[in-house]
Short mmCIF file of C-alpha atoms in Angstrom, two decimals:
data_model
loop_
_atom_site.label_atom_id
_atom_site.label_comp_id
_atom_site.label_asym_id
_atom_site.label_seq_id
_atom_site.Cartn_x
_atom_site.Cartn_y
_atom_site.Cartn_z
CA UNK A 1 84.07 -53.16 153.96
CA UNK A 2 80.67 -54.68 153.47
CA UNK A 3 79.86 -57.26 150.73
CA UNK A 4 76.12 -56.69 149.54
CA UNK A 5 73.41 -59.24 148.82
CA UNK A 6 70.79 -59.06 145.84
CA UNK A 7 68.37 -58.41 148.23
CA UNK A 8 70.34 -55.82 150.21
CA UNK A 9 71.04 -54.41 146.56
CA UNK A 10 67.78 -53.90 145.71
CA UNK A 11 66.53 -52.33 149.10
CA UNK A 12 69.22 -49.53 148.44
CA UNK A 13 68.13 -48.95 144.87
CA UNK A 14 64.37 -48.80 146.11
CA UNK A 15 65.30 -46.57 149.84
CA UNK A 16 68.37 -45.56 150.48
CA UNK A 17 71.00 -44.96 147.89
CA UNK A 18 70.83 -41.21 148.32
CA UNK A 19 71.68 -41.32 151.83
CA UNK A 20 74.43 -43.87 151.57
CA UNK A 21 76.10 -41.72 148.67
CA UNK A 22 77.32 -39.23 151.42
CA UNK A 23 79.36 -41.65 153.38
CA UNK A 24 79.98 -45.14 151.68
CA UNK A 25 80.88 -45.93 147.70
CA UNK A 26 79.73 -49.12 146.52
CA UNK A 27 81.56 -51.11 143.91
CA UNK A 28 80.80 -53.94 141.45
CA UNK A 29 83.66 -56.51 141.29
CA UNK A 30 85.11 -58.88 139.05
CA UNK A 31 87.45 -59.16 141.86
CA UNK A 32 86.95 -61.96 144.40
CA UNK A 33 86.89 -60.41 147.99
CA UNK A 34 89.63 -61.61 149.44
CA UNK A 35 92.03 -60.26 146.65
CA UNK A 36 90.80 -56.52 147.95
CA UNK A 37 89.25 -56.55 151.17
CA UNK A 38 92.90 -55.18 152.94
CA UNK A 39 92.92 -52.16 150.62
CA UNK A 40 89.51 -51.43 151.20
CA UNK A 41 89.46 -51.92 155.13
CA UNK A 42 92.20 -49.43 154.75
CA UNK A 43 90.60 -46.55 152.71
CA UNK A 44 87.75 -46.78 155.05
CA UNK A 45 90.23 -46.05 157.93
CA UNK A 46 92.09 -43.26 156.46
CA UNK A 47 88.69 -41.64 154.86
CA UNK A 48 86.00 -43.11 157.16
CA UNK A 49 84.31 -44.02 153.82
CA UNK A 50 82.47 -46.86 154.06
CA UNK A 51 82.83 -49.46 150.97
CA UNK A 52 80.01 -51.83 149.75
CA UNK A 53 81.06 -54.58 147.47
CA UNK A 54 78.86 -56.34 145.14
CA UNK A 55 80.95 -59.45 143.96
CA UNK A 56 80.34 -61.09 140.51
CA UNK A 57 81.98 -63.56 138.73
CA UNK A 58 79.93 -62.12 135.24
CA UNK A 59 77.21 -60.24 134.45
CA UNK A 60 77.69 -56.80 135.82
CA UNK A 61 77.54 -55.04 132.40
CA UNK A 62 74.43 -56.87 132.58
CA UNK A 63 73.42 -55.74 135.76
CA UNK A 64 74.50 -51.99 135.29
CA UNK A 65 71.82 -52.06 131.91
CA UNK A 66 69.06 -53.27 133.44
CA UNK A 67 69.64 -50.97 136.55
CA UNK A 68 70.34 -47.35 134.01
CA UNK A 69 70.04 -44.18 136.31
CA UNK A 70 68.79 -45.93 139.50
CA UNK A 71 72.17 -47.88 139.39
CA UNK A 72 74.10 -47.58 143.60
CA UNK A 73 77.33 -48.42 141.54
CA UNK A 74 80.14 -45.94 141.80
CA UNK A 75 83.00 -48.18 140.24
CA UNK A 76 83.59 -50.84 138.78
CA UNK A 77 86.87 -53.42 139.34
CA UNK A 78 87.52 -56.16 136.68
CA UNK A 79 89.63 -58.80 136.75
CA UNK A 80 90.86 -58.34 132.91
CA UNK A 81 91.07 -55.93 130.02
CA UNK A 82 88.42 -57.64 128.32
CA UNK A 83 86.18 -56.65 130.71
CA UNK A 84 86.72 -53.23 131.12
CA UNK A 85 86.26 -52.70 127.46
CA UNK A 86 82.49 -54.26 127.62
CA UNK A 87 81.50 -51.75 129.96
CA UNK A 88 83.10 -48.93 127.70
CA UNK A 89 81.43 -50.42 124.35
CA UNK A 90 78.39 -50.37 126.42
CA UNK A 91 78.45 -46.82 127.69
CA UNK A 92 78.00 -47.48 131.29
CA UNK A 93 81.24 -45.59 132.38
CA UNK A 94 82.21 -42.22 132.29
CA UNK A 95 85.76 -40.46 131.85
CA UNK A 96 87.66 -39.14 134.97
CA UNK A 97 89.97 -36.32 135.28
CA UNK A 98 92.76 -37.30 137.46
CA UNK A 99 96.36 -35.64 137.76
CA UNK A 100 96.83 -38.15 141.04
CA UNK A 101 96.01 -41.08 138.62
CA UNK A 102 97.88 -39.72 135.87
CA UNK A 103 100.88 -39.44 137.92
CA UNK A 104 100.68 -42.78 139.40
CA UNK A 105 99.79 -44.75 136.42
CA UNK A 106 101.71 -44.28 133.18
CA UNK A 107 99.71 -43.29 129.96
CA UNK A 108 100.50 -46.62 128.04
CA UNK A 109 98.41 -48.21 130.95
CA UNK A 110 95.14 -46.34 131.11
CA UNK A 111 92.32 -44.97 128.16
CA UNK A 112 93.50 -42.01 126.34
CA UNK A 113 89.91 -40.70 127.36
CA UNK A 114 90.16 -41.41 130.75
CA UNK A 115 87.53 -43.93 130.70
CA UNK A 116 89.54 -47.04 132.29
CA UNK A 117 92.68 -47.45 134.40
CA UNK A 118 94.43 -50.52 135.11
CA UNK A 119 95.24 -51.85 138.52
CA UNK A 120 97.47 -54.69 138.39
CA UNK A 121 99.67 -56.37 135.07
CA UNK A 122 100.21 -59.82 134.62
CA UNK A 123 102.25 -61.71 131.93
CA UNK A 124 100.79 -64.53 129.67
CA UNK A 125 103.79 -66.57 130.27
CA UNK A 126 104.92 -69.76 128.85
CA UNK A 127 105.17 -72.46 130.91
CA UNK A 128 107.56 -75.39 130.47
CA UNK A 129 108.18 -79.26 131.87
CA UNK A 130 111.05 -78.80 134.34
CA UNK A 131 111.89 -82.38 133.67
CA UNK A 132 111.52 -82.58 129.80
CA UNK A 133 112.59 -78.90 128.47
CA UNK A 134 113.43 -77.09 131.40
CA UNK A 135 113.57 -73.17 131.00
CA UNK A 136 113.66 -72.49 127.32
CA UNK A 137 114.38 -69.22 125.60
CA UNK A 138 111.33 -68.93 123.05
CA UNK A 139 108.56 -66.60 121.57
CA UNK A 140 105.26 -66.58 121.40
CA UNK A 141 105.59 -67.19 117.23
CA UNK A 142 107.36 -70.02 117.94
CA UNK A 143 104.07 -71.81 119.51
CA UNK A 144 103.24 -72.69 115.87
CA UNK A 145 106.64 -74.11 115.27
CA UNK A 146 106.28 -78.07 114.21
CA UNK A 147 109.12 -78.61 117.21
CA UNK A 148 106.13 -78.82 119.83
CA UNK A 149 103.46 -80.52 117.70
CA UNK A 150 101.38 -82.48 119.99
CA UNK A 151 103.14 -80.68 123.53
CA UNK A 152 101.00 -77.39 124.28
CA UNK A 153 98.31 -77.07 126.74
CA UNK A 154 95.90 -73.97 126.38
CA UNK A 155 92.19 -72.92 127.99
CA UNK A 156 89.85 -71.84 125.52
CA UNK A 157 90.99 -69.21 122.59
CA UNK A 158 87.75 -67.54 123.62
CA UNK A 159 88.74 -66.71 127.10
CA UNK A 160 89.65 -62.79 127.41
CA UNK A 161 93.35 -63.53 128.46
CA UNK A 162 93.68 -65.66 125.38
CA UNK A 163 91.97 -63.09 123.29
CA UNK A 164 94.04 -60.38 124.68
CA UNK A 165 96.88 -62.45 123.21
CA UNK A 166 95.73 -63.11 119.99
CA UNK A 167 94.93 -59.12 119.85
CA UNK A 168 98.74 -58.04 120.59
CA UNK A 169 99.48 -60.77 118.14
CA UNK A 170 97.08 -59.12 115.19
CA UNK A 171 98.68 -55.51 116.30
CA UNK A 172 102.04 -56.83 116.11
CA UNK A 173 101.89 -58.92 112.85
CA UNK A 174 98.37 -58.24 110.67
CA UNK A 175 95.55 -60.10 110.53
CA UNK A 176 97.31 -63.12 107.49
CA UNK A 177 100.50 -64.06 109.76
CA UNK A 178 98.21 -63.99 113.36
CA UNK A 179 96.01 -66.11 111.40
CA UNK A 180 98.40 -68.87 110.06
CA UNK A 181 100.13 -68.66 113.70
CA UNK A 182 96.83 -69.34 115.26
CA UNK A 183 96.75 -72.49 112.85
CA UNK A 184 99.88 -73.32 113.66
CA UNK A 185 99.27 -72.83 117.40
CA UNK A 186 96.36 -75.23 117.04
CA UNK A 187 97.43 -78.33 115.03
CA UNK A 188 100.45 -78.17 118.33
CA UNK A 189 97.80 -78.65 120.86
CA UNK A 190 98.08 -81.57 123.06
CA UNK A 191 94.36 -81.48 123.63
CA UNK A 192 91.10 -80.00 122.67
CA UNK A 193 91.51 -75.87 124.80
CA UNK A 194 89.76 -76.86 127.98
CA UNK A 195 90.17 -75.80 132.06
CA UNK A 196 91.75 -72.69 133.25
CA UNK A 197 95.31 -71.81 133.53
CA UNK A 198 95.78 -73.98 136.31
CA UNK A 199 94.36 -76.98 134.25
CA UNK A 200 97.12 -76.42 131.77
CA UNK A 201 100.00 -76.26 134.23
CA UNK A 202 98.37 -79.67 136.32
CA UNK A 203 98.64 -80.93 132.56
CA UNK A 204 102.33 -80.91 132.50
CA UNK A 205 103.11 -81.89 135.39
CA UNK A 206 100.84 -84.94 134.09
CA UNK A 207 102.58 -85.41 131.03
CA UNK A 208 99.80 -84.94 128.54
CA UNK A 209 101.82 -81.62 127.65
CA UNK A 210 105.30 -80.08 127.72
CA UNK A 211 103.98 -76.15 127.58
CA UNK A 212 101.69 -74.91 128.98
CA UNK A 213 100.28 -71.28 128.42
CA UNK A 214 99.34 -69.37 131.42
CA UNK A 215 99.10 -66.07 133.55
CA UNK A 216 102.07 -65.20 135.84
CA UNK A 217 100.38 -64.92 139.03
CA UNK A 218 98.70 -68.14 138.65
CA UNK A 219 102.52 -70.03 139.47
CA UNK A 220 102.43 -67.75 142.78
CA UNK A 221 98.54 -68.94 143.65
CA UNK A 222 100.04 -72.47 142.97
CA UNK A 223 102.76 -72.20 145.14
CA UNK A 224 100.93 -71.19 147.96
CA UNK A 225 98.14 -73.67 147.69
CA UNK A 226 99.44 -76.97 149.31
CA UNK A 227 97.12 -79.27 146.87
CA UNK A 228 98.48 -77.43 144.13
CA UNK A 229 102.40 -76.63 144.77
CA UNK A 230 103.82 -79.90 143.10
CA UNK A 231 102.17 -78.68 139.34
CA UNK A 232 103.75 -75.11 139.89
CA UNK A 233 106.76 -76.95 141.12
CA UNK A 234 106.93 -79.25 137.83
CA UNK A 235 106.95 -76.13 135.35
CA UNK A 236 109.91 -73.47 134.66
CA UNK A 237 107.90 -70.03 133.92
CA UNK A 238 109.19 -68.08 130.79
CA UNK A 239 109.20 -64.81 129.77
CA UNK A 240 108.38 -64.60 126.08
CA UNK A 241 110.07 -62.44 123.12
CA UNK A 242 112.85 -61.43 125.42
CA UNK A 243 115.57 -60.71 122.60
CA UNK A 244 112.40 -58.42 120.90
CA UNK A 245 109.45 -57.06 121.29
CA UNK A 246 109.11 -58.21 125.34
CA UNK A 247 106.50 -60.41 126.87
CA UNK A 248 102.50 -59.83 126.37
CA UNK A 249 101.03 -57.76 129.67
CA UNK A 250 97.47 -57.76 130.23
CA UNK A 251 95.87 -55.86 133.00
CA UNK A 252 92.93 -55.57 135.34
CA UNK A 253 91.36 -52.24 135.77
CA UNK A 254 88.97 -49.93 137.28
CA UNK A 255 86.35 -47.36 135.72
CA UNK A 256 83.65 -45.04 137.04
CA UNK A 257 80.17 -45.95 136.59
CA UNK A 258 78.35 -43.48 134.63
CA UNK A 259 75.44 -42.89 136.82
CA UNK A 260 77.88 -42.78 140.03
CA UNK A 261 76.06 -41.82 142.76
CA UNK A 262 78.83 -40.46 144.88
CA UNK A 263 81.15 -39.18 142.06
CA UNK A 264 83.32 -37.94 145.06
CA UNK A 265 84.02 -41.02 147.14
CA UNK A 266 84.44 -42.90 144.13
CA UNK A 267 87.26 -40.54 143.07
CA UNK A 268 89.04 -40.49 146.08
CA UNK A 269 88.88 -44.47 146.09
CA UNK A 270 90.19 -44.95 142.87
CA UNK A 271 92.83 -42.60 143.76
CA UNK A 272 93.94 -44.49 146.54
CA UNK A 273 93.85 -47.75 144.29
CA UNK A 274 96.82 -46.40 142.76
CA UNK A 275 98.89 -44.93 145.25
CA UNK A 276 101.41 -46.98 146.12
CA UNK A 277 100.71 -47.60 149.36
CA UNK A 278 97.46 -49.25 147.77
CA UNK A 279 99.53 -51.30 144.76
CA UNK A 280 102.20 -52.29 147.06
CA UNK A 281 98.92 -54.13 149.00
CA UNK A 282 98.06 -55.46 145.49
CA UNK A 283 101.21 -57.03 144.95
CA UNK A 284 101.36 -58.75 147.90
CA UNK A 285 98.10 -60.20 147.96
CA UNK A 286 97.81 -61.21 144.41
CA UNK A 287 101.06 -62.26 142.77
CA UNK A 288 100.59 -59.50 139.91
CA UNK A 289 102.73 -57.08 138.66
CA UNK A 290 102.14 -53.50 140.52
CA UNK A 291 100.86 -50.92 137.57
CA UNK A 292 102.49 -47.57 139.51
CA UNK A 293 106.13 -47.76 138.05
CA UNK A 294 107.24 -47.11 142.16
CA UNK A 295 106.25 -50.29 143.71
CA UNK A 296 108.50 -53.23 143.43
CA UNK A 297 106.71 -56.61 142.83
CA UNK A 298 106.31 -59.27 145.98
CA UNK A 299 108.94 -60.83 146.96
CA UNK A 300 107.96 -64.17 145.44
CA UNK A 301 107.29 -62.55 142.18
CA UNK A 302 110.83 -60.76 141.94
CA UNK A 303 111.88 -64.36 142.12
CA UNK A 304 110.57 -65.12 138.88
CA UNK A 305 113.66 -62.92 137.76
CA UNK A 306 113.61 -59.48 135.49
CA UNK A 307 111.85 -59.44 132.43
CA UNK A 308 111.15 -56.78 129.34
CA UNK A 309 107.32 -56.27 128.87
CA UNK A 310 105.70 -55.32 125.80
CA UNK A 311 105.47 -51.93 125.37
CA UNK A 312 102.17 -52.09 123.32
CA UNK A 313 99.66 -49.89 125.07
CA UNK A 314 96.95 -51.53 126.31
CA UNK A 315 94.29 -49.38 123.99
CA UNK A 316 95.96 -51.44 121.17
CA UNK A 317 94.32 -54.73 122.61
CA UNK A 318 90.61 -52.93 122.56
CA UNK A 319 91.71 -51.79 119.41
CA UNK A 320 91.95 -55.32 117.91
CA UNK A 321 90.09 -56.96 120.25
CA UNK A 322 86.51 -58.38 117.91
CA UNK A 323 89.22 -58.96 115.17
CA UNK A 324 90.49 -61.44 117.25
CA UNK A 325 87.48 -63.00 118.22
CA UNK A 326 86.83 -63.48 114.55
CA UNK A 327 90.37 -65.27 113.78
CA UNK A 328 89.87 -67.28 116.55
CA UNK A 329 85.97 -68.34 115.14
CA UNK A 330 87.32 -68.18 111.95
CA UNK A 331 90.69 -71.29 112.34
CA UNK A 332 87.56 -73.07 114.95
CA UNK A 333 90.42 -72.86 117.39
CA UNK A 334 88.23 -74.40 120.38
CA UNK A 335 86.79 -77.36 118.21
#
């Protein structure tokens, strides 16, 4: 696996992109590195396909524009729904035909047009002081109950995980309950929505908070970070809506660029991304949830304990999605 450079980049849009189409895909990631590079070594040992990664944190909708038919970019790998449904909105991905994917990944997981296909789930989990509450059996409607004025800790209701939320939430309940519960949700907060999910969880264990709202995999990263194990350590992780509707899943995902060079390669890649030899990988590097109903979640993970997920598919979230954005503008949720 190689990781390309701007300049590199542009030397293969200007030379040799045609001749690296035959042997080597490259992909634009969302994705940091380290989170792939052992499933990608590994296609390029079974398939002698070479893989060039172009990392970026944001932007590559961006990038893909401005770069139209000359574009190297054979796939794309994001790092949240939110993501994958800017590159759809902006045409710069085109459906795939799969019966390997189809198999592999179940329909409530992937675009009815076979546009996107997730990769990994994760749960938007409540998090909870060990020492004040300990594990608590709760919802996510409860958030805007007056019990916890003053004890949540969130990041910004503009980030795409929290926006993801707020979309199941509109989908689940109309746009007049989601947007007294996003009221509600706010006048509980602790503290103005700043940091990242991490930030919220350091927050409890601080004592400015009591929840804390959070991805799942971001206890596991916690755990395993020794500068960081004493905030995961501090929380009890629950699984919301367990006696209804199950707990909110959000995904990352892959799509095919639409001016994929080596339509082929890229196929056979994203193909492998979802066998489960590939997700089992995933799970262990990552702390998600595998999306191929066949692979069992990491060890650590399965620790967390069974759960029931929501079984809203994940279209429903794009669906929603700039009505959310608009609640959340709408209550000023961030100010």
């Amino acid at each position: 696996m190689r990781v390309l450079s701007g300049v590199v980049m542009a030397a293969v849009m200007m030379s040799s992109a045609p001749a690296l189409a035959a042997d080597s895909v490259t992909v634009y990631s969302y994705r940091q590195p380290f989170l792939i590079d052992p499933i990608l070594q590994d296609f390029t040992a079974k398939t002698g396909i070479e893989v060039d990664v172009v990392f970026a944190k944001d932007g590559i909708a961006e990038r893909l524009t401005r770069e139209g038919r000359l574009s190297p970019a054979d796939l794309v790998l994001t790092s949240d729904f939110s993501r994958l449904m800017e590159l759809v909105d902006k045409h710069l991905v085109q459906p795939l035909d799969s019966t390997i994917i189809d198999a592999a990944i179940p329909a409530q997981f992937r675009s009815p047009d076979d546009l996107w296909f997730s990769l990994t789930k994760r749960v938007r989990n409540i998090y909870s002081s060990k020492a004040r509450l300990g594990a608590i059996d709760i919802n996510y409607e409860d958030l805007a109950s007056p019990q916890f004025k003053g004890k949540i800790c969130t990041r910004s209701g503009k980030h795409p995980y929290n926006v993801a939320l707020v979309a199941s939430m509109l989908a689940h309940h109309g746009e007049a309950d989601t947007k007294a519960w996003l009221e509600g949700l706010k006048a509980n907060l602790a503290q103005r929505p700043q940091g990242n999910d991490r930030a919220q969880v350091k927050a409890v264990k601080e004592g400015l908070c009591d929840i804390a709202i959070g991805n799942s995999y971001y206890l596991g990263s916690m755990m395993m970070d020794p500068n960081q194990q004493a905030w995961a350590q501090a929380v009890a992780i629950n699984f919301p809506n367990q006696s209804n509707r199950g707990a909110h899943i959000n995904v990352s995902g892959m799509a095919m660029a639409k001016h994929a060079p080596n339509r082929a390669g890229a196929q056979a890649l994203m193909e492998y991304l979802a066998s489960a030899e590939a997700q089992t990988k995933y799970a262990e590097v990552n702390f998600e949830y595998p999306v191929n109903p066949k692979v069992q979640p990491s060890e650590m993970v399965a620790s967390w304990g069974q759960f029931t997920e929501d079984a809203l598919p994940i279209q429903a979230l794009a669906d929603n999605h700039s009505a959310a954005v608009k609640l959340l503008d709408e209550v000023k949720f961030d100010m």
